[in-house]
Structure formats: structure tokens, C-alpha cells
Amino acid sequence: MRKDFFKKGILLMLAVLMVFGTACSKGEEPAASSEQATATSAPEKDKDAWPNKTIQITVPYNAGGDTDLYCRTVAEYLQEELGETMIVVNTSGASGMNAAHAVMDTKPDGYNVLFRHTAQLITEATGLADLSYTDDMELAGTAIEDSTYTLVVRKDSGFKTAKDLVDFAKANPNKLTFSNVHGSVTHYVSVQMKEAMGIEFKDLDVGSSSADRTAAFMGGQVDMLVANYAMLEDYVATGEFVVMGILADERIESLPDVPTLKEQGYDVVSQKIYTFAFPKGTDKAITEKFNAALETVSKNPEFKEKINAFYGTVKFRGIDETYNLEKELVEKMKVAMEPVL
């Protein structure tokens, strides 16, 4: 049932992509069609009230990955709450900075918003970013998190458990390769793996999105991959991918048979928190109204069901709570990443 739901979600997402497109020119007003909207503007709406036209959400990755999928799902419900069409634009590159600047360079009127996750905080923590995602933008809260980042190998590796992988890596330093985007979540995971497992392997950048990295992994360009479990599920079911462990503090309730790396003795943990942010200077009344809509969406049983189908978790956070959490995460990441920078 869950796999069928996920496949239907992917098909729906691809259909939506055909309408939404994957790019918009800077400064252009996004074109909307009746097919894009699941809700229309309320009649006799105050022309000066926000929102009163299409809202553009920018995602810092190509279409098809977890961030894009979660964004399109929450956007569907947000536009019902806010009464205006939302379109999703994919702007990849520069570890998320291209997307961030695309939003930051727009008028702070509430019609351009960034949807990003923990990876961008890592670029901030390591100094790779030329901005602060917490201080140079107006946060608008979170509603989704995902603790299912999973380490997998291909079946042709012969590894059955994480211990098999570690034993091989110790006997063959730098023989194995790992899909790693410098300054991203995968980089953070790589640092933890080398420390906790006591092994050395080669890091290769084969693409920033989960979809790109999974394709490269399937093609044999790298030996190890970490991605959200929902992106790997079908391949795990067929035996093509072998799970070494989930990077969570404890087993995922919806995946009770999948062990964590931590329970196997390897303290490697990574969680993605997905956040909305507007350009600096956006009216607080706008960010608060957006956050209130996000809270309402997070309580919607249908929305929860869709997010759970991807093994994600609906977790609403207000603006201040989001800010404090992200500042705390940035400081934690600075400590963890400092030895390799």
C-alpha cells in the first residue's frame, strides 16, 4: 500500500512538473494556469491584502528529489489555506546559494519564498556560504522533517551488514567510494562515518540532488550512497540495494525492521529539517500569516498521510522555534566539521 502510494505520488509530481516547469527568469511574474491551482482566489478579496497573487517557491535542487517532493506536497495544501496559486521553481547549483540569492534578490513582498533543508545550514556552518540562512532571511517555520537518511550499497558489493562494510574498508583503505557533495549533508555524514567507523574512503561528487546521486550509484560510479529511504525503497525491495543502516537516533516507527547505524555501534546520525524563508525585510505580518497556514496544514490528516507515505514526519515549528533550532544546529555542525575544513 505504501509503495503504491509513493509511486502514485511520483507520477503526480511528474505530471505537475510538466505544468510548473523547472525554471523562471529573474524578475518575471510566474505564469499560472487552471491546472496549477487546487484553490483559487476568494471573491472580493482585498487587493492590498497578502496574498493576492501567485506565490513562487524556490527549491535549491533539481526536480525529483526529496526536497522537491516534500515542497510540492506542502505547496498543494498551503495554497488551499492561503487562497492563491503556488508554483515551484527548481534552481540548483552552488550548494543551494543560487536558489537562496534568487529569492533574496526579489522584492520582500511575500511572493517569493525559499524551501530548503539542513544541507544549507552546513554550508553556513563551514563558511562555504556567502550568507547566513538564519540571519539574512526571514524564517517562516517548518512543518516537515525526515530522519530516514539511509546508507546503502549495491548487491554486487557482497556486504550484508555495516560490519561487513567496515571490515572491508579497514582492510582496503580508500578502496570504497562515497557520493559526497562538499559542504552538504552528505559531507557531514562522510565526516561522521570516517570518525565513528574508523575507516577511510574516497569522496566523489556525482550530483547534488538525491535523484542525481542515486542514478550515479546505480551506474556504479560510487560504492556507497545515503539518501532518504523513500527514494531507495523500490531498489531495496528488489534486492538491488542493501541497507547498511538508517542514520537516526532510534528505529523509525514505520520501518521497524530496518536497523540504525547507531544500534550497530556506529554513531552516525543525520536529520533533515525542511524550512521556509522569505527575503530579508519581509513584513512580519506576512511571515506570521504564512506560518499560521503552515500550522493548519500540519494538522491536516490527509497531509500527514502523504508525508508519512514518504516516511517523513510532520513536525510544525513556529518562527522563533525554527530560528533557535537552526542557530543551535549551525554551532553543532561547526564543531563537527572544523577538523576537515
GROMACS .gro file of C-alpha atoms in nm, residues 30 69 72 94 140 144 159 193 223 227 262 288 317 322:
model
   14
   30PRO     CA    1   0.528   3.336  -1.281
   69LEU     CA    2   0.877   1.616  -0.350
   72ARG     CA    3   0.527   2.022  -0.392
   94ALA     CA    4   2.638   2.640  -0.564
  140ALA     CA    5   0.868   3.130   0.823
  144ILE     CA    6   0.837   1.851   0.782
  159PHE     CA    7   2.815  -0.668   0.203
  193MET     CA    8   3.131   0.780   0.914
  223ASP     CA    9   3.007   0.228  -0.396
  227ALA     CA   10   1.952   0.915   0.067
  262LYS     CA   11   2.385   0.376   1.587
  288GLU     CA   12   0.333   3.507   1.063
  317ARG     CA   13   0.766   2.472   1.437
  322THR     CA   14   1.280   2.739   1.397
   0.00000   0.00000   0.00000
